[in-house]
mmCIF file of C-alpha atoms in Angstrom:
data_model
loop_
_atom_site.group_PDB
_atom_site.id
_atom_site.type_symbol
_atom_site.label_atom_id
_atom_site.label_comp_id
_atom_site.label_asym_id
_atom_site.label_seq_id
_atom_site.Cartn_x
_atom_site.Cartn_y
_atom_site.Cartn_z
ATOM 1 C CA GLY F 132 27.460 148.025 -57.990
ATOM 2 C CA ALA F 133 26.184 151.040 -59.810
ATOM 3 C CA VAL F 134 27.172 151.406 -63.425
ATOM 4 C CA VAL F 135 28.221 154.576 -65.174
ATOM 5 C CA SER F 136 28.493 154.358 -68.928
ATOM 6 C CA GLN F 137 30.747 156.796 -70.751
ATOM 7 C CA HIS F 138 31.275 157.056 -74.477
ATOM 8 C CA PRO F 139 32.920 157.288 -76.782
ATOM 9 C CA SER F 140 35.895 155.509 -75.255
ATOM 10 C CA ARG F 141 38.229 157.012 -77.788
ATOM 11 C CA VAL F 142 37.918 159.878 -80.220
ATOM 12 C CA ILE F 143 40.328 161.416 -82.684
ATOM 13 C CA CYS F 144 39.407 164.759 -84.184
ATOM 14 C CA LYS F 145 40.867 167.585 -86.171
ATOM 15 C CA SER F 146 41.868 170.823 -84.524
ATOM 16 C CA GLY F 147 38.983 173.286 -84.423
ATOM 17 C CA THR F 148 36.193 170.734 -84.257
ATOM 18 C CA SER F 149 33.929 170.083 -81.271
ATOM 19 C CA VAL F 150 33.616 166.786 -79.466
ATOM 20 C CA LYS F 151 30.792 165.629 -77.203
ATOM 21 C CA ILE F 152 31.301 163.040 -74.484
ATOM 22 C CA GLU F 153 28.325 161.385 -72.809
ATOM 23 C CA CYS F 154 28.104 160.046 -69.288
ATOM 24 C CA ARG F 155 25.076 157.986 -68.224
ATOM 25 C CA SER F 156 24.148 156.433 -64.917
ATOM 26 C CA LEU F 157 22.461 153.170 -65.865
ATOM 27 C CA ASP F 158 20.832 151.959 -62.667
ATOM 28 C CA PHE F 159 20.591 154.943 -60.346
ATOM 29 C CA GLN F 160 19.695 158.612 -60.413
ATOM 30 C CA ALA F 161 22.837 160.679 -60.391
ATOM 31 C CA THR F 162 22.012 164.030 -58.887
ATOM 32 C CA THR F 163 25.658 165.067 -59.004
ATOM 33 C CA MET F 164 28.163 164.387 -61.747
ATOM 34 C CA PHE F 165 31.810 165.273 -61.859
ATOM 35 C CA TRP F 166 34.097 165.657 -64.846
ATOM 36 C CA TYR F 167 37.801 164.953 -64.498
ATOM 37 C CA ARG F 168 40.812 165.232 -66.727
ATOM 38 C CA GLN F 169 43.816 162.992 -66.369
ATOM 39 C CA PHE F 170 47.244 163.295 -67.950
ATOM 40 C CA PRO F 171 49.673 160.345 -67.999
ATOM 41 C CA LYS F 172 51.135 159.657 -64.558
ATOM 42 C CA GLN F 173 49.147 162.539 -63.084
ATOM 43 C CA SER F 174 46.282 162.875 -60.656
ATOM 44 C CA LEU F 175 42.686 163.118 -61.684
ATOM 45 C CA MET F 176 42.024 166.848 -61.914
ATOM 46 C CA LEU F 177 38.478 167.972 -61.264
ATOM 47 C CA MET F 178 37.195 170.179 -64.055
ATOM 48 C CA ALA F 179 33.624 170.819 -62.981
ATOM 49 C CA THR F 180 30.750 169.657 -60.838
ATOM 50 C CA SER F 181 27.219 169.590 -62.122
ATOM 51 C CA ASN F 182 23.921 169.080 -60.360
ATOM 52 C CA GLU F 183 20.880 168.042 -62.336
ATOM 53 C CA GLY F 184 18.955 171.008 -63.651
ATOM 54 C CA SER F 185 21.476 173.658 -62.678
ATOM 55 C CA LYS F 186 24.580 175.210 -64.140
ATOM 56 C CA ALA F 187 27.881 173.471 -63.651
ATOM 57 C CA THR F 188 30.443 174.790 -61.200
ATOM 58 C CA TYR F 189 33.845 174.996 -62.820
ATOM 59 C CA GLU F 190 37.179 174.727 -61.086
ATOM 60 C CA GLN F 191 39.625 177.584 -61.250
ATOM 61 C CA GLY F 192 41.453 177.671 -64.541
ATOM 62 C CA VAL F 193 38.867 175.659 -66.469
ATOM 63 C CA GLU F 194 37.268 177.636 -69.310
ATOM 64 C CA LYS F 195 33.520 177.185 -69.086
ATOM 65 C CA ASP F 196 33.017 178.408 -72.644
ATOM 66 C CA LYS F 197 35.412 175.795 -73.933
ATOM 67 C CA PHE F 198 34.214 172.874 -71.834
ATOM 68 C CA LEU F 199 30.429 172.958 -71.982
ATOM 69 C CA ILE F 200 28.686 170.756 -69.466
ATOM 70 C CA ASN F 201 25.020 169.868 -69.579
ATOM 71 C CA HIS F 202 23.255 167.828 -66.900
ATOM 72 C CA ALA F 203 19.703 167.940 -68.171
ATOM 73 C CA SER F 204 18.459 164.733 -66.568
ATOM 74 C CA LEU F 205 19.186 162.550 -63.579
ATOM 75 C CA THR F 206 20.852 159.957 -65.770
ATOM 76 C CA LEU F 207 22.759 161.948 -68.362
ATOM 77 C CA SER F 208 25.534 164.520 -68.375
ATOM 78 C CA THR F 209 27.505 165.639 -71.398
ATOM 79 C CA LEU F 210 30.843 167.379 -71.808
ATOM 80 C CA THR F 211 31.446 169.206 -75.067
ATOM 81 C CA VAL F 212 34.969 170.275 -75.891
ATOM 82 C CA THR F 213 34.469 173.182 -78.256
ATOM 83 C CA SER F 214 37.020 174.144 -80.906
ATOM 84 C CA ALA F 215 39.393 171.474 -79.697
ATOM 85 C CA HIS F 216 43.138 171.988 -79.990
ATOM 86 C CA PRO F 217 46.036 169.572 -79.504
ATOM 87 C CA GLU F 218 46.567 170.759 -75.938
ATOM 88 C CA ASP F 219 43.065 169.498 -75.125
ATOM 89 C CA SER F 220 44.203 165.954 -75.843
ATOM 90 C CA SER F 221 43.765 164.044 -72.610
ATOM 91 C CA PHE F 222 41.830 161.311 -70.821
ATOM 92 C CA TYR F 223 38.453 162.594 -69.655
ATOM 93 C CA ILE F 224 36.534 160.726 -66.964
ATOM 94 C CA CYS F 225 33.093 161.329 -65.518
ATOM 95 C CA SER F 226 31.794 160.172 -62.201
ATOM 96 C CA ALA F 227 28.364 160.161 -60.657
ATOM 97 C CA SER F 228 26.874 160.098 -57.199
ATOM 98 C CA VAL F 229 23.673 160.826 -55.318
ATOM 99 C CA ARG F 230 23.068 164.203 -53.738
ATOM 100 C CA ASP F 231 22.858 163.376 -50.052
ATOM 101 C CA ARG F 232 26.399 162.083 -49.878
ATOM 102 C CA PRO F 233 27.989 163.187 -53.125
ATOM 103 C CA TYR F 234 31.438 161.859 -52.366
ATOM 104 C CA GLU F 235 30.488 158.791 -50.381
ATOM 105 C CA LYS F 236 31.179 156.375 -53.186
ATOM 106 C CA LEU F 237 31.903 157.807 -56.572
ATOM 107 C CA PHE F 238 31.062 155.651 -59.550
ATOM 108 C CA PHE F 239 33.317 156.328 -62.483
ATOM 109 C CA GLY F 240 32.819 155.957 -66.184
ATOM 110 C CA SER F 241 35.379 154.103 -68.242
ATOM 111 C CA GLY F 242 36.888 157.307 -69.591
ATOM 112 C CA THR F 243 37.331 158.902 -73.009
ATOM 113 C CA GLN F 244 40.730 159.293 -74.622
ATOM 114 C CA LEU F 245 40.628 162.429 -76.748
ATOM 115 C CA SER F 246 43.322 162.984 -79.351
ATOM 116 C CA VAL F 247 43.255 166.259 -81.260
ATOM 117 C CA LEU F 248 45.361 166.347 -84.403
ATOM 118 C CA GLU V 85 52.701 171.643 -52.499
ATOM 119 C CA ASP V 86 50.811 168.408 -53.063
ATOM 120 C CA GLN V 87 48.170 167.735 -50.459
ATOM 121 C CA VAL V 88 48.028 164.036 -51.238
ATOM 122 C CA THR V 89 51.244 162.154 -51.892
ATOM 123 C CA GLN V 90 51.430 158.531 -52.887
ATOM 124 C CA SER V 91 54.543 156.394 -52.710
ATOM 125 C CA PRO V 92 56.186 154.665 -54.293
ATOM 126 C CA GLU V 93 55.356 155.931 -57.758
ATOM 127 C CA ALA V 94 55.832 152.426 -59.125
ATOM 128 C CA LEU V 95 56.267 149.041 -57.474
ATOM 129 C CA ARG V 96 57.224 145.696 -58.964
ATOM 130 C CA LEU V 97 56.503 142.591 -56.918
ATOM 131 C CA GLN V 98 56.949 138.921 -57.482
ATOM 132 C CA GLU V 99 53.758 136.921 -57.230
ATOM 133 C CA GLY V 100 53.208 136.151 -53.552
ATOM 134 C CA GLU V 101 55.481 138.946 -52.330
ATOM 135 C CA SER V 102 53.477 141.058 -49.902
ATOM 136 C CA SER V 103 53.989 144.819 -49.663
ATOM 137 C CA SER V 104 52.319 148.119 -48.815
ATOM 138 C CA LEU V 105 51.444 151.279 -50.693
ATOM 139 C CA ASN V 106 51.434 154.612 -48.906
ATOM 140 C CA CYS V 107 49.166 157.640 -49.158
ATOM 141 C CA SER V 108 50.108 160.619 -46.995
ATOM 142 C CA TYR V 109 48.027 163.764 -46.726
ATOM 143 C CA THR V 110 48.430 167.244 -45.315
ATOM 144 C CA VAL V 111 44.846 168.485 -45.368
ATOM 145 C CA SER V 112 42.937 169.342 -42.230
ATOM 146 C CA GLY V 113 39.285 168.587 -41.659
ATOM 147 C CA LEU V 114 39.499 165.106 -43.160
ATOM 148 C CA ARG V 115 36.076 163.690 -43.963
ATOM 149 C CA GLY V 116 37.165 160.508 -45.651
ATOM 150 C CA LEU V 117 39.950 158.761 -47.525
ATOM 151 C CA PHE V 118 39.225 156.627 -50.546
ATOM 152 C CA TRP V 119 41.199 153.965 -52.370
ATOM 153 C CA TYR V 120 40.566 153.173 -56.013
ATOM 154 C CA ARG V 121 42.029 150.770 -58.516
ATOM 155 C CA GLN V 122 42.537 151.983 -62.086
ATOM 156 C CA ASP V 123 43.368 149.737 -65.012
ATOM 157 C CA PRO V 124 44.997 151.245 -68.133
ATOM 158 C CA GLY V 125 42.529 153.213 -70.238
ATOM 159 C CA LYS V 126 39.744 152.724 -67.690
ATOM 160 C CA GLY V 127 38.024 154.760 -65.037
ATOM 161 C CA PRO V 128 38.837 154.187 -61.349
ATOM 162 C CA GLU V 129 37.100 151.356 -59.530
ATOM 163 C CA PHE V 130 36.122 151.946 -55.902
ATOM 164 C CA LEU V 131 37.868 149.810 -53.285
ATOM 165 C CA PHE V 132 37.540 151.317 -49.790
ATOM 166 C CA THR V 133 36.460 154.325 -47.772
ATOM 167 C CA LEU V 134 38.098 155.089 -44.422
ATOM 168 C CA TYR V 135 36.722 157.770 -42.135
ATOM 169 C CA SER V 136 38.754 157.887 -38.947
ATOM 170 C CA ALA V 137 42.198 157.052 -37.621
ATOM 171 C CA GLY V 138 42.479 153.432 -36.595
ATOM 172 C CA GLU V 139 39.907 152.237 -39.057
ATOM 173 C CA GLU V 140 40.701 149.221 -41.233
ATOM 174 C CA LYS V 141 38.931 147.677 -44.222
ATOM 175 C CA GLU V 142 39.664 144.426 -46.007
ATOM 176 C CA LYS V 143 38.760 142.950 -49.357
ATOM 177 C CA GLU V 144 40.339 139.742 -50.568
ATOM 178 C CA ARG V 145 44.113 140.324 -50.649
ATOM 179 C CA LEU V 146 43.812 144.049 -49.885
ATOM 180 C CA LYS V 147 43.696 145.747 -46.513
ATOM 181 C CA ALA V 148 43.505 149.506 -46.021
ATOM 182 C CA THR V 149 44.428 151.287 -42.807
ATOM 183 C CA LEU V 150 44.274 154.927 -41.755
ATOM 184 C CA THR V 151 46.202 157.121 -39.331
ATOM 185 C CA LYS V 152 45.994 160.853 -38.761
ATOM 186 C CA LYS V 153 48.579 161.535 -41.437
ATOM 187 C CA GLU V 154 48.546 158.633 -43.848
ATOM 188 C CA SER V 155 46.901 155.513 -45.142
ATOM 189 C CA PHE V 156 48.398 152.220 -46.176
ATOM 190 C CA LEU V 157 47.104 149.732 -48.677
ATOM 191 C CA HIS V 158 48.543 146.353 -47.782
ATOM 192 C CA ILE V 159 48.635 143.699 -50.470
ATOM 193 C CA THR V 160 49.052 140.159 -49.204
ATOM 194 C CA ALA V 161 50.371 137.464 -51.542
ATOM 195 C CA PRO V 162 49.579 139.482 -54.681
ATOM 196 C CA LYS V 163 48.674 137.863 -57.978
ATOM 197 C CA PRO V 164 49.345 139.160 -61.498
ATOM 198 C CA GLU V 165 45.713 140.253 -61.763
ATOM 199 C CA ASP V 166 46.362 142.735 -58.958
ATOM 200 C CA SER V 167 48.552 144.718 -61.366
ATOM 201 C CA ALA V 168 47.014 148.169 -61.750
ATOM 202 C CA THR V 169 47.438 151.754 -60.625
ATOM 203 C CA TYR V 170 46.110 152.355 -57.133
ATOM 204 C CA LEU V 171 44.790 155.825 -56.398
ATOM 205 C CA CYS V 172 43.953 157.378 -53.099
ATOM 206 C CA ALA V 173 41.751 160.424 -52.681
ATOM 207 C CA VAL V 174 41.138 162.633 -49.686
ATOM 208 C CA LEU V 175 37.831 164.314 -48.933
ATOM 209 C CA TYR V 176 38.090 167.329 -46.666
ATOM 210 C CA SER V 177 36.102 170.386 -45.762
ATOM 211 C CA GLY V 178 37.490 173.650 -47.000
ATOM 212 C CA ALA V 179 36.320 177.028 -48.302
ATOM 213 C CA GLY V 180 32.781 176.282 -47.212
ATOM 214 C CA SER V 181 32.473 173.123 -49.215
ATOM 215 C CA TYR V 182 33.870 169.658 -49.591
ATOM 216 C CA GLN V 183 37.027 169.163 -51.617
ATOM 217 C CA LEU V 184 38.168 165.865 -53.051
ATOM 218 C CA THR V 185 41.820 165.607 -54.039
ATOM 219 C CA PHE V 186 43.459 162.625 -55.719
ATOM 220 C CA GLY V 187 47.038 161.459 -55.453
ATOM 221 C CA LYS V 188 49.038 160.585 -58.562
ATOM 222 C CA GLY V 189 48.790 156.895 -57.898
ATOM 223 C CA THR V 190 51.108 153.933 -57.448
ATOM 224 C CA LYS V 191 51.552 151.679 -60.439
ATOM 225 C CA LEU V 192 51.766 148.113 -59.196
ATOM 226 C CA SER V 193 53.162 145.353 -61.370
ATOM 227 C CA VAL V 194 52.995 141.779 -60.118
ATOM 228 C CA ILE V 195 55.310 139.429 -61.944
ATOM 229 C CA PRO V 196 54.354 135.721 -62.239
#
């Protein structure tokens, strides 16, 4: 099956610093990428949807200036958590799909555990 | 109110003890229901997609079924390697676009 590579898998940073997470589709062109956040024992919560070459669409309650998403190519999307604070500590997961049927079969990255001290 | 509810929250089975996980949903305009497996510290791994009531899918020891209100993931003679959290997600049309909502998952532990 299709492979989505996400890294880093784990990052620990100081409060106030910015962290960039990369999500790459390795063997297909991902026209749509999704970014999720997951707290322990909770559902995956969609943060934003991005289509290659256009601005990301953020879900209600997600600060677009804090969570910067760039989808500059068909194989790469990045999520930058700016001025991270302890409450941003969470498990972040990306997923990728093709445009025609964006939800048909989502391919997920392995996730990034962010810990902000 | 949760639109996708999974039960039980956690399930412990002896190896070989068959059981079922439940995913109930309250959305209208269902376009598809997905089952995923998630191992600790990993992203979800796709298992099945079901599109209409009465549909069934099978893969090894897993069988997924769908009705108009819920889906079941049946696990036959589970093995310890089946231990994971199983997530279901519902795709539905709403507000002029598609919405995909995940349940909180069922954590399955299979004891040797």
